[in-house]
Coordinates of C-alpha atoms in Angstrom, one line a residue:
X30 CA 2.6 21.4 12.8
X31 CA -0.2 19.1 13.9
X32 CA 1.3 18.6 17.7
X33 CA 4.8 17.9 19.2
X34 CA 6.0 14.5 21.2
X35 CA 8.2 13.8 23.2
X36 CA 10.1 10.6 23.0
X37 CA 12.6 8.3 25.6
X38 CA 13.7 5.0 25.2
X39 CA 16.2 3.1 27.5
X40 CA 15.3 4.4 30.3
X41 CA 17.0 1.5 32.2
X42 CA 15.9 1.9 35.9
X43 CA 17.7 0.4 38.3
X44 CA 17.3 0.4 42.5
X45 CA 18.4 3.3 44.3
X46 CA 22.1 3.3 44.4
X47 CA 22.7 1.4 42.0
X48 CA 24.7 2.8 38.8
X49 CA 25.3 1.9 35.1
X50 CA 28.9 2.5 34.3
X51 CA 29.3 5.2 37.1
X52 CA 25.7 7.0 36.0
X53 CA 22.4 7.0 38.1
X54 CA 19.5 5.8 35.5
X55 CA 17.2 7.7 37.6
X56 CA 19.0 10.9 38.2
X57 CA 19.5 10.8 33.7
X58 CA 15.3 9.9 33.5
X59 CA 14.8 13.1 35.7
X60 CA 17.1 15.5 34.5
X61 CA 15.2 14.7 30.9
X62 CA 11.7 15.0 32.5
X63 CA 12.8 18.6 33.8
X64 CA 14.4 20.2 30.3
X65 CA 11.3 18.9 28.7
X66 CA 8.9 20.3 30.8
X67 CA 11.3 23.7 31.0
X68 CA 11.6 24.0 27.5
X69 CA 8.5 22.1 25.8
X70 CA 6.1 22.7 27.9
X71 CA 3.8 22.6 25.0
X72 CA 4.3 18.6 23.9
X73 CA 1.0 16.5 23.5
X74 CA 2.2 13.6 24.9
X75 CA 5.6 11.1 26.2
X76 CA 6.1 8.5 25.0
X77 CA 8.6 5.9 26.8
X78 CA 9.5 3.4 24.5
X79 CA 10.8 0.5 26.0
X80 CA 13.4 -1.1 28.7
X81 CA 11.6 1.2 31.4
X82 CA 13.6 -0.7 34.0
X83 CA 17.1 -2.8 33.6
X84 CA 16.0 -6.0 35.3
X85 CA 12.3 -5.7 35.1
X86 CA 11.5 -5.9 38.8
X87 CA 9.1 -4.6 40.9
X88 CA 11.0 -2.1 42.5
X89 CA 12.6 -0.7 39.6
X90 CA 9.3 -0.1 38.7
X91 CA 8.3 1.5 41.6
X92 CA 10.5 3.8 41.2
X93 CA 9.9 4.5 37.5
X94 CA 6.4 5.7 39.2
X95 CA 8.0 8.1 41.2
X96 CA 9.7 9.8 38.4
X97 CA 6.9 9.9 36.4
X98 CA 4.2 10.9 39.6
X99 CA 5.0 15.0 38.9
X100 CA 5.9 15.1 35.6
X101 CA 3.6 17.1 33.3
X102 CA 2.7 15.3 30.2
X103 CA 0.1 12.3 29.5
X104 CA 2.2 8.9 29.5
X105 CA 2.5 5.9 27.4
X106 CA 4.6 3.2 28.5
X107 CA 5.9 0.6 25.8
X108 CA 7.9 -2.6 27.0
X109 CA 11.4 -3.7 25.8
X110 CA 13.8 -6.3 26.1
X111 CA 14.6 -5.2 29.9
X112 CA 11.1 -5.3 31.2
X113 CA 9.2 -8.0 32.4
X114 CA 5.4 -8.0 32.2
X115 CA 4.8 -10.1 35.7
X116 CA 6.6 -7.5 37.9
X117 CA 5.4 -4.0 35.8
X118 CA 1.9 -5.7 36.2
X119 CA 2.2 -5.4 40.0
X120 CA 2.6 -1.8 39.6
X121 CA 1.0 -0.8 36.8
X122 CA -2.0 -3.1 36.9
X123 CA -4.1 -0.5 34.9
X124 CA -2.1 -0.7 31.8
X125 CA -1.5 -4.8 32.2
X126 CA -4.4 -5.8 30.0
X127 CA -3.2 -7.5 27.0
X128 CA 0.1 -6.6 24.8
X129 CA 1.6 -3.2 25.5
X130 CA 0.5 -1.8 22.3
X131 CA -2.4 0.4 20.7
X132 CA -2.9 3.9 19.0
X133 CA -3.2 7.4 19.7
X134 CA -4.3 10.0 17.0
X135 CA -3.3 13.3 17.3
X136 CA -5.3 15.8 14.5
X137 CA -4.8 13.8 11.0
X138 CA -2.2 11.4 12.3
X139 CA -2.3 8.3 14.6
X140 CA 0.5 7.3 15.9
X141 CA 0.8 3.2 16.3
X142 CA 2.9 1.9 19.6
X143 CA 4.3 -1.7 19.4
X144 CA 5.0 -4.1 21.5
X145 CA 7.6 -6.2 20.7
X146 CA 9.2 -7.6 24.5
X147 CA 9.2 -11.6 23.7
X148 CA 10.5 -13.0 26.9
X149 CA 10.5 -16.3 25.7
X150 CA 13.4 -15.8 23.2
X151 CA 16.4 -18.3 23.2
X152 CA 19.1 -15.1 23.1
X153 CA 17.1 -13.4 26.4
X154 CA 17.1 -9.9 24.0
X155 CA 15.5 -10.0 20.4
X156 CA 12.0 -9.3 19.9
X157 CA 9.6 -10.6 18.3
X158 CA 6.3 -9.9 16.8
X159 CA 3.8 -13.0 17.1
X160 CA 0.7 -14.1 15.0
X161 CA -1.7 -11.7 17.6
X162 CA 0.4 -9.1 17.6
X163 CA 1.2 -9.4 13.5
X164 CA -2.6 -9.6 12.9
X165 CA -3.5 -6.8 15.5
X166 CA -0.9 -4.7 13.1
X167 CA -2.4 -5.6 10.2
X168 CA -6.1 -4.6 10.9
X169 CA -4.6 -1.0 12.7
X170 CA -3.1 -0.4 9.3
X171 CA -6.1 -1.2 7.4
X172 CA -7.8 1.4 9.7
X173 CA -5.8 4.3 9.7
X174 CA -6.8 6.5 6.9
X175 CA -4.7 9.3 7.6
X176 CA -0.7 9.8 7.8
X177 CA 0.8 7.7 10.0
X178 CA 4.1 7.2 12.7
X179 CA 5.3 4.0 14.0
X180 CA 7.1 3.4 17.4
X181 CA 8.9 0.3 18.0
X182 CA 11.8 -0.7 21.0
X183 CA 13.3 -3.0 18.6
X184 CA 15.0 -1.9 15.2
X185 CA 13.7 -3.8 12.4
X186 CA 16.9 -3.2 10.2
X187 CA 20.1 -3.6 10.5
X188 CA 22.3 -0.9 12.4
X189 CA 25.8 -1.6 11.7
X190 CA 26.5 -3.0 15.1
X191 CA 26.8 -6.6 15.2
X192 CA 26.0 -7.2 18.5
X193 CA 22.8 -5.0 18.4
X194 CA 21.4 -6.7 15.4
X195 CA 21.7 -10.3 16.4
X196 CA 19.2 -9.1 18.9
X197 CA 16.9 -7.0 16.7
X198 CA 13.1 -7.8 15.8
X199 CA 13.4 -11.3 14.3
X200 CA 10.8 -10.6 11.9
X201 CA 11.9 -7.2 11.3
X202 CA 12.3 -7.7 7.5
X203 CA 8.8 -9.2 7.3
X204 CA 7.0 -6.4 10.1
X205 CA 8.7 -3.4 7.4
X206 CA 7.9 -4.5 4.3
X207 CA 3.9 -4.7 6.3
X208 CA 4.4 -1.1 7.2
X209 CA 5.5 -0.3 3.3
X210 CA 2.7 -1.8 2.1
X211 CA 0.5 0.4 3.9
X212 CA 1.4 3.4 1.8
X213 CA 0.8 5.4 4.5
X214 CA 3.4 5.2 7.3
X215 CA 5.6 8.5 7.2
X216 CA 8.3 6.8 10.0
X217 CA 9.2 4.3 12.5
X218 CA 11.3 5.5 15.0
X219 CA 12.7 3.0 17.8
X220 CA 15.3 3.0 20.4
X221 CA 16.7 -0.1 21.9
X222 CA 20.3 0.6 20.2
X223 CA 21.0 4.0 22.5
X224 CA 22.4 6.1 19.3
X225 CA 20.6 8.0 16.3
X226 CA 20.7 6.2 13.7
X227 CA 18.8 7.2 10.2
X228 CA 17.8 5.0 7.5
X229 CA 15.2 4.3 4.6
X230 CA 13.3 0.8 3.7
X231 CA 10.9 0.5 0.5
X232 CA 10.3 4.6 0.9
X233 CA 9.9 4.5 4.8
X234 CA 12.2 6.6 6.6
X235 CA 13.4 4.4 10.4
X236 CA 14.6 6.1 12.7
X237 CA 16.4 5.6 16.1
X238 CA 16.9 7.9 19.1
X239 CA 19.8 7.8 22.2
X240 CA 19.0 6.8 25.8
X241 CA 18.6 9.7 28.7
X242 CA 21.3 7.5 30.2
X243 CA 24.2 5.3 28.7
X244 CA 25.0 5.2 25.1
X245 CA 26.4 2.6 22.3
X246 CA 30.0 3.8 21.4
X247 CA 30.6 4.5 18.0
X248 CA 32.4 1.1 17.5
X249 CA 30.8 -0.1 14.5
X250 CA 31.0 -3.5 13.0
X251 CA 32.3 -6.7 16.2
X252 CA 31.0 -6.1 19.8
X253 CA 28.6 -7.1 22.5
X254 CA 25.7 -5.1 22.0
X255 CA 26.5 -4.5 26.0
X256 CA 29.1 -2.3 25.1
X257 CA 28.2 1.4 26.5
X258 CA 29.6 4.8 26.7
X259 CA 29.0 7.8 29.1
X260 CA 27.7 10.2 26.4
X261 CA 25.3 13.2 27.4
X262 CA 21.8 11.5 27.4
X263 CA 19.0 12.9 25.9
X264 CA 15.1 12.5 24.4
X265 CA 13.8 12.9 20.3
X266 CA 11.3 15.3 19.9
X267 CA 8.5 14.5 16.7
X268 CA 6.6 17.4 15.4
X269 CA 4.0 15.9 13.0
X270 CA 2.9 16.9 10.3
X271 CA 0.5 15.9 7.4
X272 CA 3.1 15.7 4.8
X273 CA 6.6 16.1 6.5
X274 CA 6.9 15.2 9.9
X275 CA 10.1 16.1 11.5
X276 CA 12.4 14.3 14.6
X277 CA 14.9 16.2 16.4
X278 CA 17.0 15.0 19.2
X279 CA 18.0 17.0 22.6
X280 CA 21.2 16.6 24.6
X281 CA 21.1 16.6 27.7
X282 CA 24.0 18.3 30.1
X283 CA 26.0 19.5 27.5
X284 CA 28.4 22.8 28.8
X285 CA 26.5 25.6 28.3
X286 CA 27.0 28.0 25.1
X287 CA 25.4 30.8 24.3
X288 CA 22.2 30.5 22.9
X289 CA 22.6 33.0 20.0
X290 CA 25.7 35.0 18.7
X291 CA 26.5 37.2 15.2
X292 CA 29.3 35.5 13.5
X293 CA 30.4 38.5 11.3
X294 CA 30.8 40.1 14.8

């Protein structure tokens, strides 16, 4: 195992007091911050991937700071459909330079982060990958030598849930068949849908992970992709790995079991 990661996505922040279907965002982000630093203490890095706040203003941000001020583990914070890049600016001017995207190598692999938030699209909650950001893609992929892990907000195939994937990455077909090419892309793991979902493109496995907070019932087919579920939340966890990387996920709040016991007992 070259290192471990951690991984949330859907964070959805909102202001203190304020609840999605009777559950704190906040309270859900901490409680995931704590197990993982309790029980893998030993992760390289966090990465948030996406809709960090649920209206993208300032003070939800401000208090996505706060939960991340005593937390343990170096940070990287993509944008999703949620955020807004004016307001996370104002409090994180430091990482405000440019698209919300770039790489990270850890041993043989590097690990590419997207940024796929286009705020200018018709539907308020697609994605979109523009000429910049296509060619910025291009040239990391021509660069990486080594294996390689993709993180997206936005899916790039279809899930099953209607509602969910007429808001997907519009050029998600054209961004996977890119990351194919490349021969070298183990995975691409998003979240934006709030429910693990597994599938395969052109020899690439894509992956998707659950929120720490709300979660898309298992309704497949018709439905507004705001449709949501109080399911335990949770985080993925990626152990890479030069030839089989692996991504488990953690529940959060389940009722405690015991941890081991002899079944022929």
């Amino acid at each position: 195992m070259t290192a471990k990661l951690l991984l949330m996505s859907d964070i959805h922040i909102t202001e203190p007091g304020t609840q999605i279907i009777g559950l704190d965002p906040s309270a859900r982000f901490r409680r995931c911050l704590d197990h993982a630093a309790q029980h893998h203490a030993d992760a390289a890095h966090l990465f948030l991937m996406g809709d960090l706040t649920h209206h993208g203003v300032v003070a939800q941000y401000e208090d996505l700071k706060k939960c991340l001020a005593d937390q343990p583990f170096p940070v990287t914070l993509m944008l999703g459909n949620h955020d807004r890049r004016k307001a996370f600016a104002e409090v994180f001017p430091e990482l405000a330079a440019g698209f919300r995207q770039g790489r990270h190598r850890f041993g043989d692999t590097d690990v590419l982060y997207l940024d796929t938030l286009d705020e200018q699209a018709r539907d308020r909650h697609s994605g979109h990958l523009c000429i910049e950001r296509l060619g910025w893609l291009k040239s990391e992929l021509e660069a990486c030598k080594g294996p390689l892990i993709i993180l997206s907000h936005h899916h790039m195939l279809r899930s099953g849930f209607d509602g969910m994937d007429a808001i997907h990455l519009r050029n998600g077909t054209e961004v996977a068949d890119l990351i194919a090419a490349s021969g070298r892309c183990q995975m691409v793991i998003n979240g934006h849908i709030h429910r693990i979902i597994v599938s395969s493109y052109r020899g690439v496995t894509h992956a998707m992970i659950k929120s720490p907070c709300h979660q898309m019932p298992m309704v497949l087919g018709a439905g507004a992709s705001s449709l949501s579920v109080a399911e335990p939340g949770g985080y993925g966890i990626l152990l890479l790995d030069p030839i089989a990387p692996l991504l488990h996920h953690v529940d959060v709040d389940l009722p405690e079991c015991p941890v081991a016991f002899d079944a022929e007992s």
